Short mmCIF file of C-alpha atoms and ligand atoms in Angstrom, two decimals:
data_model
loop_
_atom_site.label_atom_id
_atom_site.label_comp_id
_atom_site.label_asym_id
_atom_site.label_seq_id
_atom_site.Cartn_x
_atom_site.Cartn_y
_atom_site.Cartn_z
CA UNK A 22 -28.41 -221.80 -62.84
CA UNK A 23 -28.08 -225.39 -61.72
CA UNK A 24 -29.88 -227.63 -64.15
CA UNK A 25 -29.97 -230.58 -61.78
CA UNK A 26 -32.31 -229.07 -59.26
CA UNK A 27 -35.97 -229.58 -59.89
CA UNK A 28 -37.08 -227.14 -57.19
CA UNK A 29 -37.81 -223.58 -58.25
CA UNK A 30 -34.93 -221.52 -56.92
CA UNK A 31 -35.57 -218.28 -55.07
CA UNK A 32 -34.14 -214.95 -56.20
CA UNK A 33 -31.15 -213.98 -54.08
CA UNK A 34 -31.14 -210.55 -52.47
CA UNK A 35 -28.15 -209.21 -50.54
CA UNK A 36 -27.61 -206.03 -48.57
CA UNK A 37 -24.79 -204.05 -50.16
CA UNK A 38 -22.77 -201.75 -47.89
CA UNK A 39 -21.69 -199.82 -51.00
CA UNK A 40 -25.24 -198.77 -51.95
CA UNK A 41 -26.82 -199.16 -48.51
CA UNK A 42 -29.71 -201.10 -49.99
CA UNK A 43 -30.82 -204.68 -50.29
CA UNK A 44 -30.37 -205.55 -53.96
CA UNK A 45 -31.18 -208.46 -56.23
CA UNK A 46 -27.89 -210.26 -56.71
CA UNK A 47 -26.85 -210.59 -60.35
CA UNK A 48 -23.38 -212.09 -60.74
CA UNK A 49 -20.98 -210.59 -63.26
CA UNK A 50 -20.82 -214.11 -64.74
CA UNK A 51 -23.33 -216.67 -63.41
CA UNK A 52 -21.03 -219.48 -64.55
CA UNK A 53 -18.26 -218.08 -62.36
CA UNK A 54 -19.53 -216.50 -59.14
CA UNK A 55 -16.65 -215.07 -57.11
CA UNK A 56 -16.42 -214.19 -53.43
CA UNK A 57 -13.54 -212.91 -51.29
CA UNK A 58 -13.62 -212.75 -47.48
CA UNK A 59 -10.94 -211.28 -45.21
CA UNK A 60 -9.59 -214.09 -43.04
CA UNK A 61 -7.77 -214.11 -39.73
CA UNK A 62 -4.38 -212.85 -38.70
CA UNK A 63 -2.74 -216.03 -37.50
CA UNK A 64 -0.85 -215.49 -34.25
CA UNK A 65 -3.04 -217.17 -31.63
CA UNK A 66 -6.23 -219.21 -31.18
CA UNK A 67 -9.11 -217.53 -32.99
CA UNK A 68 -11.78 -216.04 -30.73
CA UNK A 69 -15.49 -216.57 -31.15
CA UNK A 70 -15.85 -213.14 -32.81
CA UNK A 71 -13.53 -214.32 -35.60
CA UNK A 72 -15.84 -217.29 -36.12
CA UNK A 73 -18.71 -215.00 -37.07
CA UNK A 74 -17.60 -213.95 -40.58
CA UNK A 75 -16.35 -217.48 -41.20
CA UNK A 76 -19.73 -219.05 -40.37
CA UNK A 77 -21.82 -216.32 -42.03
CA UNK A 78 -19.91 -216.46 -45.33
CA UNK A 79 -19.81 -220.26 -45.19
CA UNK A 80 -23.60 -220.12 -45.17
CA UNK A 81 -23.58 -217.76 -48.15
CA UNK A 82 -21.09 -220.03 -49.93
CA UNK A 83 -23.42 -223.00 -49.42
CA UNK A 84 -26.36 -220.98 -50.72
CA UNK A 85 -24.44 -219.74 -53.78
CA UNK A 86 -23.36 -223.30 -54.59
CA UNK A 87 -26.96 -224.43 -54.36
CA UNK A 88 -28.22 -221.60 -56.56
CA UNK A 89 -25.45 -221.52 -59.20
CA UNK A 90 -23.98 -225.01 -58.95
CA UNK A 91 -21.02 -226.06 -56.84
CA UNK A 92 -18.59 -225.88 -59.77
CA UNK A 93 -19.60 -222.35 -60.62
CA UNK A 94 -18.67 -220.66 -57.35
CA UNK A 95 -15.17 -219.68 -56.25
CA UNK A 96 -14.64 -218.65 -52.65
CA UNK A 97 -11.35 -217.16 -51.50
CA UNK A 98 -10.63 -216.55 -47.80
CA UNK A 99 -7.13 -215.37 -47.00
CA UNK A 100 -4.68 -215.98 -44.18
CA UNK A 101 -2.88 -212.86 -42.97
CA UNK A 102 0.59 -214.03 -42.01
CA UNK A 103 2.48 -210.72 -42.08
CA UNK A 104 1.73 -208.68 -38.97
CA UNK A 105 3.45 -207.07 -35.99
CA UNK A 106 1.53 -209.30 -33.58
CA UNK A 107 2.89 -212.37 -35.37
CA UNK A 108 6.45 -211.06 -35.17
CA UNK A 109 6.11 -210.30 -31.47
CA UNK A 110 4.69 -213.73 -30.73
CA UNK A 111 7.35 -215.49 -32.80
CA UNK A 112 10.18 -213.68 -31.03
CA UNK A 113 8.70 -214.36 -27.59
CA UNK A 114 7.90 -218.01 -28.21
CA UNK A 115 10.97 -219.12 -30.14
CA UNK A 116 13.79 -216.87 -28.93
CA UNK A 117 16.50 -219.26 -30.15
CA UNK A 118 15.23 -219.51 -33.70
CA UNK A 119 15.87 -217.40 -36.75
CA UNK A 120 12.94 -214.93 -36.92
CA UNK A 121 11.62 -216.22 -40.24
CA UNK A 122 11.60 -219.79 -38.98
CA UNK A 123 9.96 -218.67 -35.75
CA UNK A 124 7.29 -216.79 -37.73
CA UNK A 125 6.63 -219.84 -39.90
CA UNK A 126 6.23 -221.97 -36.77
CA UNK A 127 3.71 -219.57 -35.24
CA UNK A 128 1.69 -219.08 -38.42
CA UNK A 129 1.54 -222.74 -39.46
CA UNK A 130 0.62 -223.89 -35.95
CA UNK A 131 -2.06 -221.22 -35.64
CA UNK A 132 -3.43 -221.96 -39.08
CA UNK A 133 -3.73 -225.66 -38.26
CA UNK A 134 -5.57 -224.82 -35.03
CA UNK A 135 -7.89 -222.53 -36.95
CA UNK A 136 -8.66 -225.27 -39.48
CA UNK A 137 -9.46 -227.76 -36.72
CA UNK A 138 -11.79 -225.23 -35.10
CA UNK A 139 -13.58 -224.56 -38.39
CA UNK A 140 -14.00 -228.23 -39.13
CA UNK A 141 -15.74 -228.64 -35.77
CA UNK A 142 -17.99 -225.70 -36.68
CA UNK A 143 -19.09 -227.40 -39.90
CA UNK A 144 -17.39 -224.80 -42.11
CA UNK A 145 -16.47 -225.87 -45.65
CA UNK A 146 -12.99 -225.22 -47.01
CA UNK A 147 -12.88 -222.20 -49.28
CA UNK A 148 -11.71 -222.98 -52.82
CA UNK A 149 -8.50 -221.05 -52.25
CA UNK A 150 -6.92 -220.00 -48.95
CA UNK A 151 -4.08 -217.72 -49.99
CA UNK A 152 -1.36 -216.61 -47.58
CA UNK A 153 -0.15 -213.02 -47.75
CA UNK A 154 3.53 -214.03 -47.72
CA UNK A 155 2.99 -216.09 -50.87
CA UNK A 156 1.67 -213.04 -52.77
CA UNK A 157 4.39 -210.48 -52.18
CA UNK A 158 5.20 -210.42 -55.92
CA UNK A 159 1.59 -209.51 -56.78
CA UNK A 160 1.62 -206.80 -54.11
CA UNK A 161 4.81 -205.35 -55.61
CA UNK A 162 3.22 -205.42 -59.06
CA UNK A 163 0.14 -203.55 -57.85
CA UNK A 164 2.29 -200.98 -56.10
CA UNK A 165 4.33 -200.43 -59.28
CA UNK A 166 1.13 -199.86 -61.25
CA UNK A 167 -0.09 -197.33 -58.68
CA UNK A 168 3.19 -195.42 -58.69
CA UNK A 169 3.31 -195.42 -62.51
CA UNK A 170 -0.17 -193.93 -62.77
CA UNK A 171 0.41 -191.26 -60.13
CA UNK A 172 -1.83 -192.84 -57.47
CA UNK A 173 1.12 -193.60 -55.22
CA UNK A 174 4.48 -192.06 -54.40
CA UNK A 175 7.73 -193.00 -52.73
CA UNK A 176 8.86 -191.11 -49.62
CA UNK A 177 11.62 -192.10 -47.20
CA UNK A 178 11.65 -195.71 -48.43
CA UNK A 179 7.87 -195.96 -47.98
CA UNK A 180 5.30 -196.14 -50.73
CA UNK A 181 2.12 -194.23 -49.94
CA UNK A 182 -1.23 -194.22 -51.65
CA UNK A 183 -2.21 -190.70 -52.60
CA UNK A 184 -5.80 -190.29 -51.43
CA UNK A 185 -6.36 -186.95 -53.22
CA UNK A 186 -5.52 -188.74 -56.49
CA UNK A 187 -8.84 -190.59 -56.26
CA UNK A 188 -11.74 -188.12 -56.48
CA UNK A 189 -14.38 -190.52 -55.13
CA UNK A 190 -12.33 -192.01 -52.30
CA UNK A 191 -14.56 -192.81 -49.30
CA UNK A 192 -17.70 -194.04 -51.09
CA UNK A 193 -17.80 -197.40 -49.34
CA UNK A 194 -17.62 -196.19 -45.76
CA UNK A 195 -19.40 -192.95 -46.62
CA UNK A 196 -17.83 -191.22 -43.65
CA UNK A 197 -17.60 -187.47 -43.46
CA UNK A 198 -14.15 -186.30 -44.53
CA UNK A 199 -13.57 -184.78 -41.08
CA UNK A 200 -14.05 -188.19 -39.44
CA UNK A 201 -11.61 -189.86 -41.76
CA UNK A 202 -9.14 -187.07 -41.21
CA UNK A 203 -9.46 -187.34 -37.45
CA UNK A 204 -8.64 -191.06 -37.76
CA UNK A 205 -5.76 -190.44 -40.12
CA UNK A 206 -4.23 -187.70 -37.99
CA UNK A 207 -3.58 -190.17 -35.20
CA UNK A 208 -0.34 -191.11 -36.93
CA UNK A 209 0.62 -188.39 -39.34
CA UNK A 210 4.06 -189.30 -40.54
CA UNK A 211 6.20 -186.42 -41.82
CA UNK A 212 6.72 -188.14 -45.18
CA UNK A 213 2.98 -188.15 -46.00
CA UNK A 214 1.90 -185.53 -48.55
CA UNK A 215 -1.65 -185.67 -47.27
CA UNK A 216 -2.81 -186.78 -43.81
CA UNK A 217 -5.18 -189.31 -45.39
CA UNK A 218 -2.51 -191.04 -47.48
CA UNK A 219 -1.89 -194.61 -46.36
CA UNK A 220 1.03 -197.01 -46.47
CA UNK A 221 1.35 -199.55 -49.28
CA UNK A 222 4.92 -200.56 -48.44
CA UNK A 223 7.32 -199.72 -45.62
CA UNK A 224 10.97 -200.43 -44.88
CA UNK A 225 11.61 -203.37 -42.56
CA UNK A 226 13.19 -202.49 -39.25
CA UNK A 227 16.17 -204.55 -38.13
CA UNK A 228 14.97 -208.02 -37.11
CA UNK A 229 11.69 -207.73 -39.02
CA UNK A 230 10.95 -209.95 -42.02
CA UNK A 231 11.65 -208.19 -45.29
CA UNK A 232 11.37 -208.60 -49.04
CA UNK A 233 12.88 -206.78 -52.02
CA UNK A 234 11.06 -203.46 -52.32
CA UNK A 235 9.14 -202.11 -55.33
CA UNK A 236 9.47 -198.71 -57.03
CA UNK A 237 13.28 -198.57 -56.93
CA UNK A 238 13.55 -198.55 -53.14
CA UNK A 239 16.95 -199.99 -52.24
CA UNK A 240 16.25 -201.34 -48.74
CA UNK A 241 14.15 -204.43 -48.01
CA UNK A 242 10.61 -203.75 -46.93
CA UNK A 243 7.26 -205.27 -46.11
CA UNK A 244 3.70 -204.62 -47.28
CA UNK A 245 1.08 -202.50 -45.56
CA UNK A 246 -2.02 -204.36 -44.42
CA UNK A 247 -4.53 -203.32 -47.11
CA UNK A 248 -2.48 -204.17 -50.18
CA UNK A 249 -2.49 -207.89 -49.40
CA UNK A 250 -6.23 -208.31 -50.01
CA UNK A 251 -6.10 -206.29 -53.24
CA UNK A 252 -3.29 -208.57 -54.43
CA UNK A 253 -4.83 -211.88 -53.36
CA UNK A 254 -8.32 -211.12 -54.69
CA UNK A 255 -6.78 -209.98 -58.00
CA UNK A 256 -4.66 -213.10 -58.33
CA UNK A 257 -7.48 -215.55 -57.56
CA UNK A 258 -10.64 -213.74 -58.65
CA UNK A 259 -9.59 -211.11 -61.16
CA UNK A 260 -9.71 -207.31 -61.26
CA UNK A 261 -13.45 -207.24 -60.57
CA UNK A 262 -15.52 -209.82 -58.74
CA UNK A 263 -18.95 -210.31 -57.17
CA UNK A 264 -18.87 -210.32 -53.38
CA UNK A 265 -16.39 -209.03 -50.81
CA UNK A 266 -17.05 -209.78 -47.15
CA UNK A 267 -15.73 -209.29 -43.65
CA UNK A 268 -16.63 -207.90 -40.24
CA UNK A 269 -18.15 -204.42 -39.95
CA UNK A 270 -14.93 -203.15 -38.33
CA UNK A 271 -13.16 -203.63 -41.66
CA UNK A 272 -15.27 -201.16 -43.68
CA UNK A 273 -12.92 -198.34 -42.76
CA UNK A 274 -10.06 -198.15 -43.34
CA UNK A 275 -9.31 -201.68 -44.60
CA UNK A 276 -11.98 -202.15 -47.25
CA UNK A 277 -12.08 -198.50 -48.25
CA UNK A 278 -8.37 -198.68 -48.96
CA UNK A 279 -8.66 -202.01 -50.78
CA UNK A 280 -11.21 -200.38 -53.10
CA UNK A 281 -8.90 -197.42 -53.66
CA UNK A 282 -5.90 -199.61 -54.47
CA UNK A 283 -7.70 -202.02 -56.79
CA UNK A 284 -9.79 -199.49 -58.66
CA UNK A 285 -6.86 -197.15 -59.23
CA UNK A 286 -4.48 -199.95 -60.21
CA UNK A 287 -6.91 -201.29 -62.81
CA UNK A 288 -8.53 -197.97 -63.83
CA UNK A 289 -11.82 -199.58 -62.96
CA UNK A 290 -15.08 -198.23 -61.58
CA UNK A 291 -15.55 -201.31 -59.46
CA UNK A 292 -13.59 -203.71 -57.27
CA UNK A 293 -16.38 -205.92 -55.93
CA UNK A 294 -20.02 -205.50 -56.83
CA UNK A 295 -21.49 -206.34 -53.43
CA UNK A 296 -19.82 -205.54 -50.10
CA UNK A 297 -21.17 -207.47 -47.13
CA UNK A 298 -20.33 -206.94 -43.47
CA UNK A 299 -21.28 -208.93 -40.40
CA UNK A 300 -22.13 -207.19 -37.16
CA UNK A 301 -20.00 -207.51 -34.06
CA UNK A 302 -20.17 -210.15 -31.38
CA UNK A 303 -20.05 -209.32 -27.70
CA UNK A 304 -20.05 -211.62 -24.69
CA UNK A 305 -22.73 -211.53 -21.96
CA UNK A 306 -23.49 -207.90 -22.84
CA UNK A 307 -19.89 -206.72 -22.86
CA UNK A 308 -17.37 -205.99 -25.57
CA UNK A 309 -14.98 -208.93 -25.79
CA UNK A 310 -11.46 -207.91 -24.88
CA UNK A 311 -8.38 -209.35 -23.26
CA UNK A 312 -8.39 -206.69 -20.56
CA UNK A 313 -11.98 -207.45 -19.50
CA UNK A 314 -11.05 -211.11 -19.19
CA UNK A 315 -14.04 -212.19 -21.31
CA UNK A 316 -12.03 -213.09 -24.35
CA UNK A 317 -13.27 -216.55 -25.42
CA UNK A 318 -11.58 -218.70 -28.02
CA UNK A 319 -13.43 -221.12 -30.28
CA UNK A 320 -11.26 -223.84 -28.76
CA UNK A 321 -12.42 -223.06 -25.21
CA UNK A 322 -16.06 -223.16 -26.27
CA UNK A 323 -15.55 -226.46 -28.08
CA UNK A 324 -14.43 -227.99 -24.79
CA UNK A 325 -17.95 -227.48 -23.43
CA UNK A 326 -20.21 -227.45 -26.48
CA UNK A 327 -20.39 -229.40 -29.71
CA UNK A 328 -19.57 -227.45 -32.87
CA UNK A 329 -23.13 -227.51 -34.26
CA UNK A 330 -24.41 -225.73 -31.13
CA UNK A 331 -21.88 -222.92 -31.61
CA UNK A 332 -22.83 -222.75 -35.28
CA UNK A 333 -26.56 -222.50 -34.62
CA UNK A 334 -25.97 -220.00 -31.84
CA UNK A 335 -24.12 -217.82 -34.35
CA UNK A 336 -26.80 -218.12 -37.02
CA UNK A 337 -29.74 -217.44 -34.68
CA UNK A 338 -29.05 -213.72 -35.00
CA UNK A 339 -29.24 -212.05 -38.41
CA UNK A 340 -25.68 -211.48 -39.62
CA UNK A 341 -25.96 -207.70 -39.78
CA UNK A 342 -27.19 -207.38 -36.18
CA UNK A 343 -24.85 -207.38 -33.20
CA UNK A 344 -24.79 -210.71 -31.31
CA UNK A 345 -24.77 -211.03 -27.57
CA UNK A 346 -23.07 -214.39 -26.97
CA UNK A 347 -24.42 -215.96 -23.75
CA UNK A 348 -24.46 -219.32 -22.00
CA UNK A 349 -28.25 -219.09 -21.91
CA UNK A 350 -28.29 -218.73 -25.69
CA UNK A 351 -26.02 -221.75 -26.05
CA UNK A 352 -28.30 -223.85 -23.86
CA UNK A 353 -31.29 -222.87 -25.99
CA UNK A 354 -29.37 -223.63 -29.19
CA UNK A 355 -28.45 -227.07 -27.86
CA UNK A 356 -32.09 -227.80 -27.03
CA UNK A 357 -33.25 -226.66 -30.46
CA UNK A 358 -30.71 -228.83 -32.26
CA UNK A 359 -31.62 -231.86 -30.17
CA UNK A 360 -35.28 -231.36 -31.04
CA UNK A 361 -34.45 -231.03 -34.73
CA UNK A 362 -32.26 -234.12 -34.83
CA UNK A 363 -34.91 -236.09 -32.90
CA UNK A 364 -37.59 -235.08 -35.39
CA UNK A 365 -35.57 -235.33 -38.60
CA UNK A 366 -36.23 -238.38 -40.77
CA UNK A 367 -33.47 -239.56 -43.11
CA UNK A 368 -34.08 -238.97 -46.80
CA UNK A 369 -32.46 -240.87 -49.66
CA UNK A 370 -32.28 -237.59 -51.62
CA UNK A 371 -31.60 -234.96 -48.98
CA UNK A 372 -32.29 -231.39 -50.05
CA UNK A 373 -33.05 -228.17 -48.19
CA UNK A 374 -36.66 -227.15 -47.66
CA UNK A 375 -37.87 -224.47 -50.11
CA UNK A 376 -39.24 -222.37 -47.23
CA UNK A 377 -35.77 -222.26 -45.65
CA UNK A 378 -34.06 -221.46 -48.95
CA UNK A 379 -36.48 -218.63 -49.50
CA UNK A 380 -35.70 -217.14 -46.09
CA UNK A 381 -31.95 -217.43 -46.70
CA UNK A 382 -32.24 -215.92 -50.16
CA UNK A 383 -33.62 -212.81 -48.48
CA UNK A 384 -30.24 -211.44 -47.35
CA UNK A 385 -29.51 -214.56 -45.27
CA UNK A 386 -32.53 -214.18 -43.02
CA UNK A 387 -31.49 -216.91 -40.60
CA UNK A 388 -34.03 -216.08 -37.85
CA UNK A 389 -36.79 -216.67 -40.43
CA UNK A 390 -35.06 -219.82 -41.69
CA UNK A 391 -34.93 -221.17 -38.13
CA UNK A 392 -38.63 -220.45 -37.62
CA UNK A 393 -39.32 -222.37 -40.85
CA UNK A 394 -37.28 -225.29 -39.50
CA UNK A 395 -39.42 -225.40 -36.37
CA UNK A 396 -42.46 -225.63 -38.61
CA UNK A 397 -40.90 -228.59 -40.44
CA UNK A 398 -40.52 -230.40 -37.14
CA UNK A 399 -44.16 -229.98 -36.31
CA UNK A 400 -45.60 -230.82 -39.70
CA UNK A 401 -45.01 -233.27 -42.50
CA UNK A 402 -41.51 -231.95 -43.15
CA UNK A 403 -39.35 -234.37 -41.23
CA UNK A 404 -37.41 -235.47 -44.31
CA UNK A 405 -37.02 -231.89 -45.46
CA UNK A 406 -35.74 -231.08 -41.98
CA UNK A 407 -32.98 -233.69 -42.34
CA UNK A 408 -32.06 -232.30 -45.78
CA UNK A 409 -32.05 -228.76 -44.40
CA UNK A 410 -29.82 -229.67 -41.45
CA UNK A 411 -27.30 -231.26 -43.81
CA UNK A 412 -27.45 -228.30 -46.20
CA UNK A 413 -26.80 -225.88 -43.35
CA UNK A 414 -23.79 -227.85 -42.14
CA UNK A 415 -25.30 -229.34 -38.97
CA UNK A 416 -23.92 -232.84 -38.43
CA UNK A 417 -25.62 -235.19 -35.95
CA UNK A 418 -22.38 -236.97 -34.91
CA UNK A 419 -20.95 -234.28 -32.61
CA UNK A 420 -24.38 -233.80 -30.99
CA UNK A 421 -24.66 -237.51 -30.23
CA UNK A 422 -21.14 -237.68 -28.84
CA UNK A 423 -21.85 -234.67 -26.66
CA UNK A 424 -25.13 -236.08 -25.34
CA UNK A 425 -23.44 -239.43 -24.60
CA UNK A 426 -20.63 -237.71 -22.72
CA UNK A 427 -23.18 -235.88 -20.60
CA UNK A 428 -24.88 -239.09 -19.40
CA UNK A 429 -24.06 -239.28 -15.69
CA UNK A 430 -22.73 -242.44 -14.10
CA UNK A 431 -25.72 -244.15 -12.50
CA UNK A 432 -25.46 -244.71 -8.76
CA UNK A 433 -28.18 -247.33 -8.88
CA UNK A 434 -28.31 -250.71 -10.61
CA UNK A 435 -30.73 -251.21 -13.49
CA UNK A 436 -32.55 -254.05 -11.65
CA UNK A 437 -33.08 -251.74 -8.72
CA UNK A 438 -34.57 -249.10 -11.07
CA UNK A 439 -36.95 -251.68 -12.50
CA UNK A 440 -37.96 -252.75 -8.99
CA UNK A 441 -38.71 -249.15 -7.99
CA UNK A 442 -40.72 -248.61 -11.17
CA UNK A 443 -42.74 -251.68 -10.30
CA UNK A 444 -43.30 -250.35 -6.82
CA UNK A 445 -44.47 -247.06 -8.32
CA UNK A 446 -46.89 -248.75 -10.70
CA UNK A 447 -48.37 -250.51 -7.66
CA UNK A 448 -48.66 -247.18 -5.83
CA UNK A 449 -50.43 -245.61 -8.81
CA UNK A 450 -52.78 -248.56 -9.03
CA UNK A 451 -53.68 -247.80 -5.40
CA UNK A 452 -54.09 -244.12 -6.29
CA UNK A 453 -51.28 -243.30 -3.88
CA UNK A 454 -50.04 -240.32 -5.92
CA UNK A 455 -47.82 -239.07 -3.13
CA UNK A 456 -45.87 -242.35 -3.10
CA UNK A 457 -45.70 -242.34 -6.90
CA UNK A 458 -44.23 -238.83 -6.94
CA UNK A 459 -41.82 -239.63 -4.14
CA UNK A 460 -40.40 -242.63 -6.01
CA UNK A 461 -40.08 -240.54 -9.19
CA UNK A 462 -38.19 -237.82 -7.31
CA UNK A 463 -35.93 -240.27 -5.51
CA UNK A 464 -34.98 -241.89 -8.79
CA UNK A 465 -34.38 -238.48 -10.37
CA UNK A 466 -32.00 -237.65 -7.54
CA UNK A 467 -30.09 -240.82 -8.47
CA UNK A 468 -29.84 -239.66 -12.08
CA UNK A 469 -32.79 -241.64 -13.47
CA UNK A 470 -35.55 -239.90 -15.44
CA UNK A 471 -38.91 -241.68 -15.73
CA UNK A 472 -41.32 -241.35 -18.60
CA UNK A 473 -44.93 -242.52 -18.30
CA UNK A 474 -46.07 -243.82 -21.65
CA UNK A 475 -49.57 -243.60 -23.08
CA UNK A 476 -49.95 -247.40 -22.92
CA UNK A 477 -49.54 -247.38 -19.13
CA UNK A 478 -45.95 -248.61 -19.08
CA UNK A 479 -43.09 -246.54 -17.64
CA UNK A 480 -39.70 -246.29 -19.30
CA UNK A 481 -36.55 -244.67 -17.96
CA UNK A 482 -33.32 -243.13 -19.13
CA UNK A 483 -30.31 -241.52 -17.51
CA UNK A 484 -31.09 -237.89 -16.70
CA UNK A 485 -29.44 -235.35 -19.03
P1 AMP B 523 -8.79 -210.23 -37.43
O1 AMP B 523 -8.06 -211.53 -37.23
O2 AMP B 523 -8.89 -209.38 -36.20
O3 AMP B 523 -8.26 -209.48 -38.64
O4 AMP B 523 -10.31 -210.59 -37.77
C1 AMP B 523 -10.70 -211.55 -38.70
C2 AMP B 523 -12.17 -211.36 -39.02
O5 AMP B 523 -12.96 -211.46 -37.83
C3 AMP B 523 -12.52 -210.00 -39.62
O6 AMP B 523 -13.48 -210.18 -40.65
C4 AMP B 523 -13.11 -209.23 -38.46
O7 AMP B 523 -14.00 -208.25 -38.89
C5 AMP B 523 -13.84 -210.33 -37.72
N1 AMP B 523 -14.05 -210.03 -36.28
C6 AMP B 523 -13.10 -209.76 -35.35
N2 AMP B 523 -13.66 -209.56 -34.13
C7 AMP B 523 -15.01 -209.73 -34.27
C8 AMP B 523 -16.14 -209.67 -33.37
N3 AMP B 523 -15.99 -209.43 -32.06
N4 AMP B 523 -17.37 -209.88 -33.91
C9 AMP B 523 -17.53 -210.15 -35.22
N5 AMP B 523 -16.52 -210.22 -36.11
C10 AMP B 523 -15.26 -210.02 -35.66
ZN1 ZN B 524 -8.80 -207.91 -46.25
#
């Protein structure tokens, strides 16, 4: 535990998909807490659904660093840069280029865009951000291990994982075998020994990127999707680590197959101790999809809203619940943040409020944490509120810039405003409330908001 923090630290509890219970979190090694989260496939601007795991696990990363010490936490979030969608985009966008160069262009550009988006959202850099294409050797090694121990086999230049070779396959997703079979039967290739077997390696088709194949296969090939995360988590976190995260859609087959690969390769009972999954995000009550035309990128949202508003809007809902992303919600989030920043008082030693930490330690209960932050605003917690905002990654700068940009151009000179205020004070002195209200409304129509102060004076500001 961190020795520098005088506050009593709460006990962390996390919901584990593997056991379907909320458990007290006990790291394998408290001096070396390790977390892996599945990152994006980089072929286009990330959508707001992709931002959910990134923001949720950024919050957990911040909490772990607070509880165990920043130097005792290692967070790995990968970049998937081998994918059919990337190849298609590269070929379409850079027809003149060599495919590998075109792919590099697409992936590096997309990755840079993603990083800019995340910076605006107040997301910290993970400690390592491995790219799949830089871990092909580790993938080959894992595949060799699996073949050598009879958990995988070669067929028609593919390597397949043999699901029947693992008696407790399916524990993570806990789906009935029939369900899994129904999913697997969608593409039963003739070379599979069992319908459930999945691809670890496949031959590259002409024009596709390819690497030397493992297991004595003579033709160049490329990895299946699941093996990359087993390889990258192994390389950077070891055979067994503490937390593995991602969106709920990844539980099956992606995470189930990662568990199968890693456990069988290392003859281990465990890949990650705790498996955490965020719920899905939908937009204005509808599933987000390109065909429905409600597919929103982080970049598009950042054109209208400051990053902290998007971040709070994401954290308002508990991470395991579905989120309905709405403009109304964004407006409320903006108002809340403005109130918090107005109330917060700078502190020379900023630190998060214990009440907020306690809420977060209970399986990242952000709705409770937000309620506690409202209480800080109302009571003697204004310094703690500032420390909490900083801890949670909410920066005032983007909010101020946004508010300033929203100030309308006044269509009335300041002297004129003062003159009208004077006129209104006169009217009020004469108890002519109708005239007073009329002047207030006329000024409002010109973009000027009046505020009557307790001491009898009236101040004004441009209407927001
Ligand atoms: P992808 O780039 O599709 O592999 O997704 C990257 C991450 O975003 C994964 O952890 C997904 O589970 C997550 N994700 C994708 N779409 C959504 C969504 N609509 N809501 C929440 N998470 C999502
Ligand atoms: Zn993954």
